[in-house]
Coordinates of C-alpha atoms in Angstrom, one line a residue:
M320 CA 80.2 147.2 191.5
F321 CA 80.2 150.6 193.4
R322 CA 81.9 153.7 192.2
K323 CA 83.9 155.7 194.7
R324 CA 81.5 157.8 196.6
G325 CA 81.9 160.8 198.8
G326 CA 80.6 160.8 202.3
G327 CA 78.2 163.6 201.9
L328 CA 75.0 161.5 201.5
G329 CA 75.9 159.4 204.5
L330 CA 76.5 162.5 206.6
A331 CA 73.2 164.0 205.5
A332 CA 71.4 160.8 206.5
V333 CA 73.0 160.8 210.0
A334 CA 72.3 164.5 210.4
Y335 CA 68.7 164.0 209.5
I336 CA 68.2 161.2 212.0
A337 CA 70.1 163.1 214.7
V338 CA 68.2 166.4 214.2
D339 CA 64.8 164.6 214.2
Y340 CA 65.6 162.8 217.4
L341 CA 65.9 166.2 219.1
R342 CA 62.1 166.1 219.3
H343 CA 62.6 163.9 222.4
L344 CA 65.6 165.7 223.8
S345 CA 64.9 169.4 223.1
P346 CA 61.7 170.2 221.3
W347 CA 62.6 173.8 220.8
W348 CA 65.8 173.0 219.0
H349 CA 63.9 170.4 216.9
E350 CA 61.4 173.0 215.8
V351 CA 64.2 175.3 214.7
L352 CA 66.7 172.9 213.1
Q353 CA 64.4 170.4 211.3
P354 CA 62.7 172.9 208.9
L355 CA 66.1 174.5 208.4
L356 CA 67.7 171.2 207.5
W357 CA 64.8 170.4 205.1
I358 CA 65.2 173.9 203.4
V359 CA 69.0 173.5 203.1
L360 CA 68.7 170.0 201.5
A361 CA 66.0 171.2 199.1
L362 CA 68.0 174.3 198.1
I363 CA 71.1 172.3 197.5
A364 CA 69.2 169.8 195.3
I365 CA 67.6 172.6 193.3
T366 CA 70.9 174.4 192.7
R367 CA 72.2 171.2 191.1
V368 CA 69.4 170.9 188.6
P369 CA 71.0 173.1 185.9
F370 CA 74.2 170.9 186.0
Y371 CA 72.5 167.6 185.8
K372 CA 73.4 165.8 182.5
H373 CA 71.0 162.8 182.5
W374 CA 67.6 164.3 181.9
S375 CA 67.2 162.2 178.8
A376 CA 67.4 159.1 180.9
E377 CA 64.9 160.6 183.4
L378 CA 62.5 161.2 180.5
R379 CA 62.7 157.6 179.4
S380 CA 61.8 156.6 183.0
A381 CA 59.0 159.1 183.5
L382 CA 56.1 156.9 182.3
V383 CA 57.4 153.9 184.3
F384 CA 57.6 156.1 187.4
I385 CA 54.0 157.4 187.0
A386 CA 52.7 153.9 186.3
A387 CA 54.5 152.6 189.4
L388 CA 53.0 155.5 191.5
I389 CA 49.5 154.7 190.3
F390 CA 49.9 151.0 191.0
M391 CA 51.2 151.7 194.5
L392 CA 48.2 154.0 195.2
L393 CA 45.8 151.4 194.1
T394 CA 47.4 148.7 196.2
L395 CA 47.4 151.0 199.2
L396 CA 43.7 151.6 198.7
Y397 CA 43.1 147.8 198.6
E398 CA 45.2 147.4 201.7
M399 CA 43.3 150.0 203.6
I400 CA 40.0 148.3 202.8
S401 CA 41.4 145.0 203.9
V402 CA 42.7 146.5 207.2
R403 CA 39.3 147.8 208.1
S404 CA 37.4 144.7 207.0
V405 CA 39.6 142.2 209.0
T406 CA 39.0 144.3 212.1
A407 CA 35.3 144.8 211.5
V408 CA 34.4 141.2 210.6
L409 CA 34.6 139.8 214.1
G410 CA 33.3 142.7 216.0
L411 CA 34.7 144.6 219.0
T412 CA 33.8 142.0 221.6
W413 CA 36.1 139.4 220.0
H414 CA 39.0 141.8 219.9
R415 CA 38.5 142.7 223.6
N416 CA 38.2 139.1 224.8
T417 CA 40.8 137.3 222.6
P418 CA 44.3 137.1 224.2
P419 CA 47.4 137.7 222.1
L420 CA 49.3 134.8 220.6
P421 CA 52.4 133.6 222.5
D422 CA 55.5 135.3 221.1
T423 CA 59.0 134.0 222.0
G424 CA 60.6 137.1 220.6
Q425 CA 58.7 139.2 223.2
W426 CA 59.8 136.9 226.0
I427 CA 63.4 137.2 224.9
L428 CA 63.3 141.0 224.9
L429 CA 61.7 141.0 228.3
G430 CA 64.4 138.7 229.6
L431 CA 67.2 140.8 228.1
N432 CA 65.8 143.8 229.9
E433 CA 66.7 142.1 233.2
K434 CA 70.2 141.1 232.0
L435 CA 71.5 144.0 229.9
P436 CA 72.9 147.3 231.3
Q437 CA 70.2 149.9 231.7
V438 CA 72.0 152.2 229.2
I439 CA 71.6 149.5 226.5
V440 CA 68.0 148.9 227.4
N441 CA 67.3 152.6 227.1
I442 CA 68.9 152.7 223.7
L443 CA 66.8 149.8 222.5
R444 CA 63.6 151.4 223.9
A445 CA 64.4 154.8 222.3
R446 CA 62.2 155.9 219.4
I447 CA 65.1 156.7 217.1
V448 CA 63.6 156.0 213.8
G449 CA 60.1 155.6 212.4
L450 CA 58.3 155.1 209.1
H451 CA 58.8 158.7 207.9
H452 CA 62.5 158.5 208.5
Y453 CA 62.9 155.6 206.1
L454 CA 60.8 157.5 203.5
M455 CA 63.0 160.6 203.9
L456 CA 66.2 158.5 203.7
F457 CA 65.0 157.1 200.4
V458 CA 64.1 160.6 199.1
M459 CA 67.6 161.7 200.0
L460 CA 69.0 158.7 198.1
A461 CA 66.9 159.3 195.0
F462 CA 67.8 163.1 194.9
S463 CA 71.5 162.3 195.3
V464 CA 71.4 161.4 191.6
L465 CA 71.8 165.1 191.0
F466 CA 75.3 164.9 192.5
D467 CA 76.2 161.7 190.6
S468 CA 76.2 159.8 193.9
I469 CA 74.1 157.0 192.5
E470 CA 73.4 155.8 189.0
A471 CA 70.9 157.7 186.9
P472 CA 68.0 157.9 186.5
G473 CA 66.5 159.0 189.8
L474 CA 63.0 158.3 188.5
G475 CA 64.2 154.8 187.7
I476 CA 65.1 154.0 191.3
G477 CA 62.0 155.7 192.4
A478 CA 59.9 153.6 190.1
R479 CA 61.6 150.4 191.4
Y480 CA 61.0 151.4 195.0
M481 CA 57.3 152.1 194.5
F482 CA 56.7 149.1 192.3
T483 CA 58.4 146.8 194.8
M484 CA 56.5 148.3 197.7
A485 CA 53.2 148.0 195.8
I486 CA 53.8 144.3 195.3
G487 CA 54.9 143.8 198.9
R488 CA 51.8 145.7 200.3
F489 CA 49.5 143.7 198.0
L490 CA 51.0 140.4 199.1
R491 CA 50.7 141.6 202.7
A492 CA 47.0 142.4 202.4
I493 CA 46.3 139.0 200.9
S494 CA 48.3 137.4 203.8
F495 CA 46.6 139.1 206.7
A496 CA 43.1 138.9 205.2
S497 CA 43.5 135.1 204.6
T498 CA 43.8 134.2 208.3
I499 CA 42.7 136.8 211.0
L500 CA 45.2 136.9 213.8
P501 CA 44.5 138.6 217.2
S502 CA 46.3 141.8 218.0
P503 CA 49.2 141.9 220.5
R504 CA 47.2 144.9 221.8
P505 CA 43.7 143.7 222.7
W506 CA 42.4 147.1 223.6
C507 CA 43.4 148.7 220.3
A508 CA 40.2 148.0 218.2
A509 CA 37.8 149.4 220.8
S510 CA 39.8 152.6 221.1
R511 CA 40.2 153.2 217.4
F512 CA 37.4 151.6 215.4
D513 CA 33.7 152.4 215.3
V514 CA 32.3 149.0 214.3
P515 CA 29.5 146.8 215.8
Q516 CA 30.2 144.8 218.9
H517 CA 28.8 141.5 217.3
P518 CA 30.5 139.6 214.5
H519 CA 29.6 139.8 210.9
R520 CA 26.9 137.4 209.8
W521 CA 29.5 135.2 208.0
A522 CA 31.5 134.9 211.2
Q523 CA 28.3 134.2 213.2
K524 CA 27.5 131.3 210.9
F525 CA 30.9 129.8 210.0
Y526 CA 33.1 130.7 212.9
V527 CA 31.4 131.4 216.2
P528 CA 29.7 128.0 216.7
Y529 CA 33.0 126.2 216.1
A530 CA 35.4 128.6 217.7
S531 CA 36.2 126.9 221.0
D532 CA 34.3 123.6 221.4
S533 CA 36.6 120.8 220.3
Y534 CA 33.7 118.5 219.6
A535 CA 32.1 121.1 217.3
I536 CA 35.4 121.6 215.5
Q537 CA 35.8 117.9 215.0
S538 CA 32.2 117.6 213.7
V539 CA 32.5 120.4 211.2
I540 CA 35.8 118.9 209.9
H541 CA 34.1 115.5 209.6
H542 CA 30.9 116.8 207.8
D543 CA 32.8 119.6 205.9
M544 CA 29.6 121.6 206.3
A545 CA 28.3 124.2 208.7
Y546 CA 25.7 122.4 210.7
G547 CA 25.0 124.8 213.6
D548 CA 21.4 126.1 213.9
V549 CA 22.2 129.7 215.0
V550 CA 20.2 132.9 214.9
V551 CA 22.2 135.3 212.8
Q552 CA 22.2 138.9 213.9
D553 CA 22.6 141.2 210.9
D554 CA 23.8 144.8 210.8
G555 CA 20.9 147.2 210.7
Y556 CA 22.8 150.3 209.3
R557 CA 23.3 150.6 205.6
P558 CA 24.7 154.0 204.5
D559 CA 24.1 155.3 201.0
W560 CA 27.6 155.5 199.4
G561 CA 26.4 155.4 195.8
V562 CA 28.5 153.1 193.7
M563 CA 30.7 152.3 196.7
S564 CA 27.8 151.1 198.8
F565 CA 29.0 147.5 198.4
L566 CA 31.9 148.4 200.8
A567 CA 29.4 148.7 203.7
D568 CA 29.3 144.9 204.0
F569 CA 33.1 144.9 204.5
L570 CA 33.7 148.1 206.4
R571 CA 30.6 147.7 208.7
P572 CA 30.0 151.4 209.6
V573 CA 27.8 152.4 212.6
P574 CA 25.4 155.4 212.6
S575 CA 27.5 157.3 215.1
G576 CA 30.7 156.9 213.1
E577 CA 32.1 158.6 210.0
S578 CA 29.6 159.1 207.2
A579 CA 32.0 158.8 204.2
W580 CA 33.7 155.5 203.3
I581 CA 37.0 157.2 202.5
N582 CA 37.1 158.7 206.0
L583 CA 36.7 155.2 207.5
L584 CA 39.8 154.1 205.5
K585 CA 41.8 157.1 206.7
K586 CA 41.0 156.3 210.3
A587 CA 42.0 152.6 209.8
G588 CA 45.7 153.6 209.9
G589 CA 47.9 150.5 210.6
G590 CA 45.0 148.5 211.8
C591 CA 44.5 146.7 215.1
N592 CA 44.7 143.0 214.1
D593 CA 48.1 141.5 213.7
L594 CA 48.8 142.2 210.1
L595 CA 51.2 139.6 208.8
Y596 CA 53.7 140.8 207.7
S597 CA 54.9 144.2 209.1
G598 CA 54.3 147.1 206.7
H599 CA 56.8 149.3 208.7
M600 CA 59.5 146.7 208.3
L601 CA 58.8 146.3 204.6
V602 CA 59.4 150.0 204.0
A603 CA 62.5 149.9 206.2
V604 CA 64.0 146.9 204.4
L605 CA 63.3 148.3 200.9
T606 CA 65.0 151.5 201.9
A607 CA 68.0 149.6 203.2
M608 CA 68.2 147.5 200.1
A609 CA 68.0 150.5 197.8
W610 CA 70.7 152.3 199.8
T611 CA 73.0 149.3 199.8
E612 CA 72.7 148.7 196.1
A613 CA 72.8 152.3 195.0
Y614 CA 75.3 153.8 197.4
G615 CA 76.9 151.2 199.6
G616 CA 79.6 152.0 202.1
L617 CA 79.4 152.5 205.9
S618 CA 76.2 154.5 205.5
S619 CA 74.4 151.4 204.4
V620 CA 75.6 149.6 207.5
F621 CA 74.1 152.5 209.5
I622 CA 70.8 152.0 207.7
W623 CA 70.7 148.3 208.4
M624 CA 71.4 149.0 212.1
L625 CA 68.3 151.3 212.1
V626 CA 66.3 148.4 210.5
A627 CA 67.4 146.0 213.3
H628 CA 66.5 148.6 215.9
S629 CA 63.1 149.1 214.3
A630 CA 62.4 145.4 214.3
Q631 CA 63.0 144.9 218.0
R632 CA 61.0 148.0 218.8
E633 CA 58.0 146.7 216.8
V634 CA 58.1 143.5 218.9
R635 CA 59.0 145.3 222.1
E636 CA 56.1 147.8 221.8
R637 CA 53.8 145.0 220.6
H638 CA 52.8 146.5 217.3
H639 CA 53.7 143.2 215.7
Y640 CA 54.7 139.7 216.6
T641 CA 58.2 138.6 215.9
V642 CA 57.2 136.5 212.9
D643 CA 55.8 139.6 211.2
C644 CA 59.2 141.3 211.3
I645 CA 61.1 138.2 210.2
V646 CA 58.8 137.6 207.2
A647 CA 58.9 141.3 206.2
I648 CA 62.7 141.2 206.2
Y649 CA 63.1 138.3 203.8
V650 CA 60.1 139.3 201.7
G651 CA 61.5 142.8 201.2
F652 CA 64.9 141.4 200.3
L653 CA 63.6 138.9 197.8
L654 CA 61.2 141.4 196.2
W655 CA 63.9 144.0 195.7
K656 CA 66.1 141.4 194.0
M657 CA 63.2 140.5 191.7
T658 CA 62.6 144.0 190.4
G659 CA 66.2 144.8 189.2
F660 CA 64.9 145.2 185.6
L661 CA 63.5 148.6 186.5
W662 CA 66.8 150.1 187.8
P663 CA 69.7 150.4 187.1
L664 CA 69.1 150.8 183.4
N665 CA 71.5 150.0 180.6
N666 CA 73.5 153.1 180.0
T667 CA 73.0 153.5 176.3
S668 CA 74.7 156.9 176.2
R669 CA 77.8 155.5 177.7
E670 CA 77.8 152.6 175.2
S671 CA 77.4 155.0 172.3
R672 CA 80.3 157.1 173.5
L673 CA 82.5 154.0 173.9
K674 CA 81.7 152.9 170.3
K675 CA 82.5 156.4 169.0
L676 CA 85.7 156.4 170.9
E677 CA 86.8 153.1 169.4
K678 CA 86.2 154.5 165.9
I679 CA 88.3 157.6 166.4
E680 CA 90.9 156.0 168.7
G681 CA 93.6 156.2 165.9
K682 CA 92.8 159.9 165.1
L683 CA 92.8 160.8 168.8
Y684 CA 96.2 159.1 169.4
Q685 CA 97.7 160.8 166.3
A686 CA 96.4 164.3 167.4
A687 CA 97.8 163.8 170.9
K688 CA 101.1 162.7 169.4
D689 CA 101.2 165.8 167.2
S690 CA 100.2 168.0 170.3
D691 CA 97.2 169.2 168.3
M692 CA 95.0 170.2 171.2
D693 CA 92.3 171.7 168.9
Q694 CA 92.0 168.4 167.1
V695 CA 91.8 166.5 170.4
R696 CA 89.1 168.9 171.7
D697 CA 87.1 168.5 168.5
L698 CA 87.3 164.7 168.6
L699 CA 86.2 164.6 172.3
E700 CA 83.3 166.8 171.5
Q701 CA 82.3 164.3 168.8
V702 CA 82.4 161.5 171.4
Q703 CA 80.2 163.5 173.7
S704 CA 77.7 164.5 171.1
S705 CA 77.4 160.9 169.8
S706 CA 75.3 160.0 172.9
Q707 CA 72.7 162.6 172.1
T708 CA 70.0 161.9 169.6
K709 CA 68.8 164.6 167.2
N710 CA 65.6 165.0 169.2
E711 CA 67.5 165.5 172.4
V712 CA 69.8 168.2 170.8
G713 CA 67.0 170.0 169.1
N714 CA 64.6 169.9 172.0
E715 CA 66.7 171.5 174.7
R716 CA 64.0 173.9 175.9
G717 CA 61.5 171.0 176.1
M718 CA 64.0 169.1 178.3
Q719 CA 64.4 172.2 180.5
I720 CA 60.6 172.3 181.0
F721 CA 60.6 168.6 181.8
A722 CA 63.4 169.1 184.3
G723 CA 61.6 171.8 186.1
G724 CA 58.3 169.9 186.1
T725 CA 60.0 166.8 187.4
I726 CA 61.6 168.6 190.4
I727 CA 58.3 170.3 191.3
F728 CA 56.4 167.0 190.9
A729 CA 58.9 165.0 192.9
L730 CA 58.9 167.6 195.8
T731 CA 55.1 167.7 195.8
V732 CA 55.0 163.8 196.0
V733 CA 57.4 164.0 198.9
V734 CA 55.3 166.6 200.8
L735 CA 52.1 164.6 200.2
A736 CA 53.8 161.4 201.4
F737 CA 54.7 163.0 204.7
V738 CA 51.3 164.7 205.2
L739 CA 49.1 161.8 204.2
T740 CA 50.8 158.7 205.5
S741 CA 50.4 157.5 209.1
D742 CA 50.8 154.2 210.9
G743 CA 52.4 152.4 208.0

C-alpha cells in the first residue's frame, strides 16, 4: 500500500517534538530554536511550490476543503455552546459539592507510581505532547505532499481530517450534553466560570427534588411525572444580545461577567464537566490515523506512542476519566475509516497516462529498438501531456495564482489555529 518513503518527515516530526520540549528544560534555547525551526520548515515548503505537479488535483479538492472547514467551524461553535451550558445548568454549588466518579484507570496509575522505577514515572508524568503538537504534526504531514511524501492532493487529506474531526466533535457534544457527568476536578467550575450558584429552573424542577432521596427517585419513576412542589428560583439577569439573546437561557451569564456572548464561549475552553469523550484524544487519534495511512513507517509508531502517553496523562492529571480516552480512541479510529471517500482520490491523471502508454506501446518499443531517442522522447511527452486537459494547459497562469493563494491561505489557517485554539 505504501510507497517507499524517505525518513525526512519522520525526522522533522521528532525534531519538532524535541525542540518544543525544551520549554521545560531550557526556556532560552526553546525561544531561539522553535521560531527558527518553524521558519526553516515554512521556507523549505515554499521553495518546493514551483516544482509541485499536482495543482490540478488540489484545485479539484479546493471546494471540498473549504466546505469541510466551514462545517468544522460550525460544529466547534455548537460544541462551545454545549460546553458552557452543561456547566451552567447545575450552578457552581453543585460542581463544588459533587465528588468525582470512581475511575479504576486513575487507581491503576496511582498504584503503578508505587511500583515502577522513578525514571519511568517521571517520563509518564512529563508534558511531552499536547493538542498543538498533534495539530502541527498533521500540518507537517499535509505539507509533505509538496515533496511527494504522501499522495496528492494535500487539500484532500486536509478536508478529510477536518470533516472527520467535525463529525467527531459534533457526536461528542451530543454525548456530553445528554448526561451531565461531574468533573474529576471539582474546583474547576468555580475558578473558571462566572455562572449563578443555584441551578437552572429546569434542574430545580426536574432534578434537585429527586437527586439523592431514594424514595423520591422511586416515586418519580412510578408516576413518570415531576410531583415535587418546589419554589423555583429564576435567573434575574437577562443581557441584550440582539438575535442571540436566546442563548442567555443556556449560557446563564451574571452581571459581573463578560458582556458579549462570544466572549463567554471563548472563556469556556475545554469545559469543567467531564465531557465524554475526550476532545484532545480525538485530535490525537485522527492525527495518528492520518499519519499511519498516508506515510506509515516507524514514524507512525512514534506518533501512536505519543497518543498512548497523552491518554495516560489525561487520566493521570484528571482532565478526563479513563472511559473518555478509551471511547475517543475507537471513535476516532472508526470515523477515520468511514471518511475514506474524501482522500486518497482516484488518480485520474495516472489512469490517463497508463491508457495512452498502452496505445503507443508498440511505437515506443519500435523506437527504442531503432535507438531513435528523439522519437522515444516525443512519445513520452505525449504520455505526459495526455493527463492534462485543455483547460489545464491553457490556464497555466491561473493555476500559478491558485497555487500561491492556496499556500498563503493554508499558512494563514495554520497560524489562526495555533492562536485561537486552547484547551481542546
